Coordinates of N, CA, C and O in Angstrom, one line a residue:
M1 N 122.4 123.8 80.1 CA 121.9 123.9 78.8 C 120.6 123.0 78.8 O 120.6 121.9 79.2
K2 N 119.5 123.6 78.3 CA 118.2 123.0 78.3 C 117.9 122.5 76.9 O 117.9 123.3 76.0
L3 N 117.7 121.2 76.8 CA 117.4 120.6 75.5 C 115.9 120.6 75.2 O 115.1 120.3 76.1
P4 N 115.5 120.9 74.0 CA 114.0 120.9 73.7 C 113.5 119.5 73.7 O 114.2 118.6 73.3
A5 N 112.2 119.3 74.0 CA 111.6 118.0 74.0 C 111.4 117.6 72.5 O 110.9 118.4 71.7
T6 N 111.7 116.4 72.2 CA 111.5 115.9 70.8 C 110.0 115.4 70.7 O 109.3 115.3 71.7
G7 N 109.7 115.1 69.5 CA 108.3 114.6 69.2 C 108.0 113.3 70.0 O 106.9 113.1 70.4
A8 N 109.0 112.4 70.1 CA 108.8 111.2 70.8 C 108.6 111.4 72.3 O 107.8 110.8 72.9
D9 N 109.4 112.4 72.8 CA 109.2 112.7 74.2 C 107.8 113.3 74.5 O 107.2 112.9 75.5
Q10 N 107.3 114.1 73.6 CA 106.0 114.7 73.8 C 104.9 113.6 73.6 O 103.9 113.7 74.4
A11 N 105.1 112.7 72.7 CA 104.1 111.6 72.5 C 104.1 110.7 73.8 O 103.0 110.3 74.2
V12 N 105.2 110.4 74.3 CA 105.3 109.6 75.5 C 104.6 110.3 76.7 O 103.8 109.8 77.5
G13 N 104.9 111.6 76.8 CA 104.3 112.4 77.9 C 102.8 112.5 77.8 O 102.1 112.4 78.7
L14 N 102.3 112.7 76.5 CA 100.9 112.7 76.3 C 100.2 111.4 76.6 O 99.2 111.3 77.2
G15 N 100.9 110.3 76.3 CA 100.4 109.0 76.6 C 100.3 108.7 78.1 O 99.3 108.2 78.6
L16 N 101.4 109.2 78.8 CA 101.3 109.0 80.3 C 100.3 109.8 80.9 O 99.6 109.4 81.9
V17 N 100.1 111.0 80.4 CA 99.0 111.9 81.0 C 97.6 111.3 80.7 O 96.7 111.3 81.5
G18 N 97.4 110.8 79.5 CA 96.2 110.2 79.1 C 95.9 108.9 79.9 O 94.8 108.7 80.4
F19 N 96.9 108.1 80.1 CA 96.8 106.9 80.9 C 96.4 107.2 82.4 O 95.5 106.6 83.0
S20 N 97.1 108.2 82.9 CA 96.8 108.7 84.3 C 95.4 109.2 84.4 O 94.7 108.9 85.4
L21 N 95.0 110.0 83.5 CA 93.6 110.5 83.5 C 92.6 109.4 83.4 O 91.6 109.4 84.2
L22 N 92.8 108.4 82.6 CA 91.9 107.3 82.4 C 91.9 106.5 83.7 O 90.8 106.1 84.2
L23 N 93.0 106.2 84.3 CA 93.1 105.5 85.6 C 92.4 106.2 86.7 O 91.7 105.6 87.5
F24 N 92.7 107.5 86.8 CA 92.0 108.3 87.8 C 90.5 108.3 87.7 O 89.8 108.2 88.7
T25 N 90.0 108.5 86.5 CA 88.6 108.5 86.2 C 88.0 107.1 86.6 O 86.9 107.0 87.2
Y26 N 88.6 106.0 86.2 CA 88.1 104.7 86.5 C 88.0 104.5 88.0 O 87.0 104.0 88.5
Y27 N 89.1 104.8 88.7 CA 89.2 104.6 90.1 C 88.2 105.4 90.9 O 87.5 105.0 91.8
T28 N 88.0 106.7 90.4 CA 87.0 107.6 91.0 C 85.6 107.0 90.9 O 84.8 107.0 91.8
L29 N 85.3 106.6 89.7 CA 84.0 106.0 89.5 C 83.8 104.7 90.3 O 82.7 104.5 90.9
W30 N 84.8 103.9 90.4 CA 84.8 102.7 91.1 C 84.6 102.9 92.6 O 83.7 102.2 93.2
V31 N 85.3 103.8 93.2 CA 85.2 104.0 94.6 C 84.2 105.0 95.1 O 83.5 104.7 96.1
I32 N 83.9 106.0 94.3 CA 83.0 107.1 94.8 C 81.6 106.9 94.3 O 80.6 107.0 95.0
V33 N 81.5 106.6 93.0 CA 80.1 106.6 92.4 C 79.5 105.2 92.5 O 78.3 105.1 92.8
L34 N 80.2 104.1 92.3 CA 79.6 102.8 92.2 C 78.9 102.4 93.5 O 77.9 101.6 93.4
P35 N 79.3 102.7 94.7 CA 78.5 102.3 95.9 C 77.1 102.9 95.9 O 76.2 102.3 96.6
F36 N 76.8 103.9 95.1 CA 75.5 104.5 95.1 C 74.6 103.9 94.0 O 73.4 104.3 93.8
V37 N 75.1 103.0 93.2 CA 74.4 102.4 92.1 C 73.9 101.0 92.5 O 74.6 100.3 93.3
D38 N 72.7 100.6 92.1 CA 72.2 99.3 92.5 C 73.1 98.2 92.1 O 73.8 98.2 91.1
S39 N 73.2 97.2 93.0 CA 74.2 96.1 92.8 C 73.9 95.3 91.6 O 74.7 94.5 91.0
D40 N 72.6 95.3 91.1 CA 72.2 94.5 89.9 C 72.3 95.2 88.6 O 72.0 94.7 87.6
H41 N 72.8 96.5 88.7 CA 72.9 97.3 87.5 C 74.1 96.7 86.6 O 75.1 96.2 87.1
V42 N 74.0 96.9 85.3 CA 74.9 96.3 84.4 C 76.3 97.0 84.5 O 77.3 96.4 84.1
I43 N 76.4 98.2 85.0 CA 77.7 98.9 85.1 C 78.6 98.2 86.1 O 79.9 98.3 85.9
H44 N 78.1 97.4 87.0 CA 79.0 96.7 87.9 C 79.8 95.6 87.2 O 80.8 95.2 87.8
S45 N 79.4 95.2 86.1 CA 80.2 94.2 85.3 C 81.5 94.7 84.8 O 82.4 93.9 84.4
Y46 N 81.6 96.0 84.7 CA 82.8 96.7 84.2 C 83.9 96.9 85.3 O 85.0 97.4 84.9
F47 N 83.6 96.6 86.5 CA 84.5 96.9 87.6 C 84.8 95.7 88.4 O 84.0 94.8 88.5
L48 N 86.0 95.7 89.0 CA 86.4 94.6 89.9 C 85.6 94.7 91.2 O 85.0 95.7 91.5
P49 N 85.6 93.6 92.0 CA 84.9 93.7 93.3 C 85.5 94.8 94.2 O 86.7 95.2 94.0
R50 N 84.7 95.3 95.1 CA 85.1 96.5 95.9 C 86.4 96.2 96.8 O 87.1 97.2 97.1
E51 N 86.6 95.0 97.1 CA 87.8 94.7 98.0 C 89.1 95.1 97.3 O 90.0 95.5 97.9
Y52 N 89.1 95.0 96.0 CA 90.3 95.3 95.2 C 90.6 96.8 95.2 O 91.7 97.2 94.9
S53 N 89.6 97.6 95.5 CA 89.9 99.1 95.6 C 90.8 99.5 96.7 O 91.4 100.6 96.6
V54 N 91.0 98.6 97.6 CA 92.0 98.9 98.7 C 93.2 98.1 98.5 O 94.4 98.5 98.7
I55 N 93.1 96.8 98.0 CA 94.2 95.9 97.8 C 95.2 96.4 96.7 O 96.4 96.5 96.9
L56 N 94.6 96.8 95.6 CA 95.5 97.2 94.4 C 96.3 98.4 94.7 O 97.5 98.5 94.4
P57 N 95.7 99.5 95.3 CA 96.6 100.7 95.6 C 97.7 100.3 96.7 O 98.8 100.9 96.6
G58 N 97.3 99.4 97.6 CA 98.3 99.0 98.6 C 99.5 98.3 98.0 O 100.6 98.5 98.3
V59 N 99.2 97.4 97.0 CA 100.2 96.6 96.3 C 101.0 97.6 95.5 O 102.3 97.5 95.4
A60 N 100.4 98.5 94.8 CA 101.1 99.5 94.0 C 102.0 100.4 94.9 O 103.2 100.7 94.5
A61 N 101.6 100.7 96.0 CA 102.4 101.5 97.0 C 103.6 100.7 97.4 O 104.7 101.3 97.5
L62 N 103.4 99.4 97.7 CA 104.5 98.6 98.1 C 105.6 98.4 97.0 O 106.8 98.5 97.2
I63 N 105.1 98.2 95.8 CA 106.0 98.1 94.6 C 106.8 99.4 94.4 O 108.0 99.4 94.2
L64 N 106.1 100.6 94.5 CA 106.7 101.9 94.4 C 107.8 102.1 95.5 O 108.9 102.5 95.1
L65 N 107.5 101.7 96.7 CA 108.5 101.9 97.8 C 109.7 100.9 97.5 O 110.8 101.3 97.8
L66 N 109.4 99.7 97.0 CA 110.5 98.8 96.7 C 111.4 99.3 95.6 O 112.6 99.3 95.7
C67 N 110.8 99.9 94.6 CA 111.6 100.5 93.5 C 112.4 101.7 93.9 O 113.6 101.8 93.6
V68 N 111.8 102.6 94.7 CA 112.5 103.7 95.2 C 113.6 103.3 96.1 O 114.8 103.8 96.1
G69 N 113.4 102.4 97.0 CA 114.4 101.9 97.9 C 115.6 101.2 97.2 O 116.7 101.4 97.5
T70 N 115.2 100.4 96.2 CA 116.3 99.8 95.4 C 117.1 100.8 94.6 O 118.3 100.7 94.6
F71 N 116.4 101.8 94.1 CA 117.1 102.9 93.3 C 118.1 103.6 94.3 O 119.3 103.9 93.9
I72 N 117.6 104.0 95.5 CA 118.5 104.7 96.4 C 119.6 103.8 96.9 O 120.8 104.3 97.0
G73 N 119.4 102.6 97.1 CA 120.4 101.6 97.5 C 121.5 101.5 96.4 O 122.7 101.5 96.7
V74 N 121.1 101.4 95.1 CA 122.0 101.3 94.0 C 122.9 102.5 93.9 O 124.1 102.5 93.7
V75 N 122.2 103.7 93.9 CA 122.9 105.0 93.8 C 123.9 105.1 94.9 O 125.1 105.6 94.7
T76 N 123.5 104.8 96.1 CA 124.4 104.9 97.3 C 125.6 104.0 97.2 O 126.7 104.3 97.5
W77 N 125.3 102.8 96.7 CA 126.4 101.8 96.6 C 127.4 102.2 95.5 O 128.6 102.1 95.7
K78 N 126.9 102.7 94.4 CA 127.8 103.2 93.3 C 128.6 104.4 93.7 O 129.7 104.6 93.1
N79 N 128.1 105.3 94.5 CA 128.8 106.5 94.8 C 129.6 106.4 96.1 O 130.2 107.4 96.5
R80 N 129.7 105.3 96.7 CA 130.5 105.2 97.9 C 132.0 105.3 97.6 O 132.4 104.9 96.5
K81 N 132.7 105.8 98.5 CA 134.2 106.0 98.3 C 134.9 104.9 99.1 O 134.5 104.6 100.2
P82 N 135.9 104.3 98.5 CA 136.6 103.3 99.2 C 137.4 103.9 100.4 O 137.8 105.0 100.3
K83 N 137.5 103.1 101.4 CA 138.3 103.5 102.6 C 139.8 103.6 102.3 O 140.3 102.8 101.5
K84 N 140.4 104.7 102.8 CA 141.8 104.8 102.6 C 142.6 103.9 103.6 O 142.3 103.8 104.7
V85 N 143.6 103.2 103.0 CA 144.4 102.3 103.8 C 145.7 103.1 104.2 O 146.4 103.5 103.3
D86 N 146.0 103.2 105.4 CA 147.2 104.0 105.9 C 148.4 103.1 106.0 O 148.4 102.0 106.2

């Protein structure tokens, strides 16, 4: 049985899509466009130093892997069956 999405679900989904679009646009500008702009231009004040363009996604990937591994571990632990004693 498929339940229809409520207004709150749609609002949260729209918010997540908007946030993802904003983050993708910011990162694209930061990594692809900014190296071609003069370093003394005022637009550089809106972005972090370029070293963080590698560090932040790496940290985010590690956190994601940690969360996925923890989730799999918890689900596996809860679904294990006790050994039968003969």
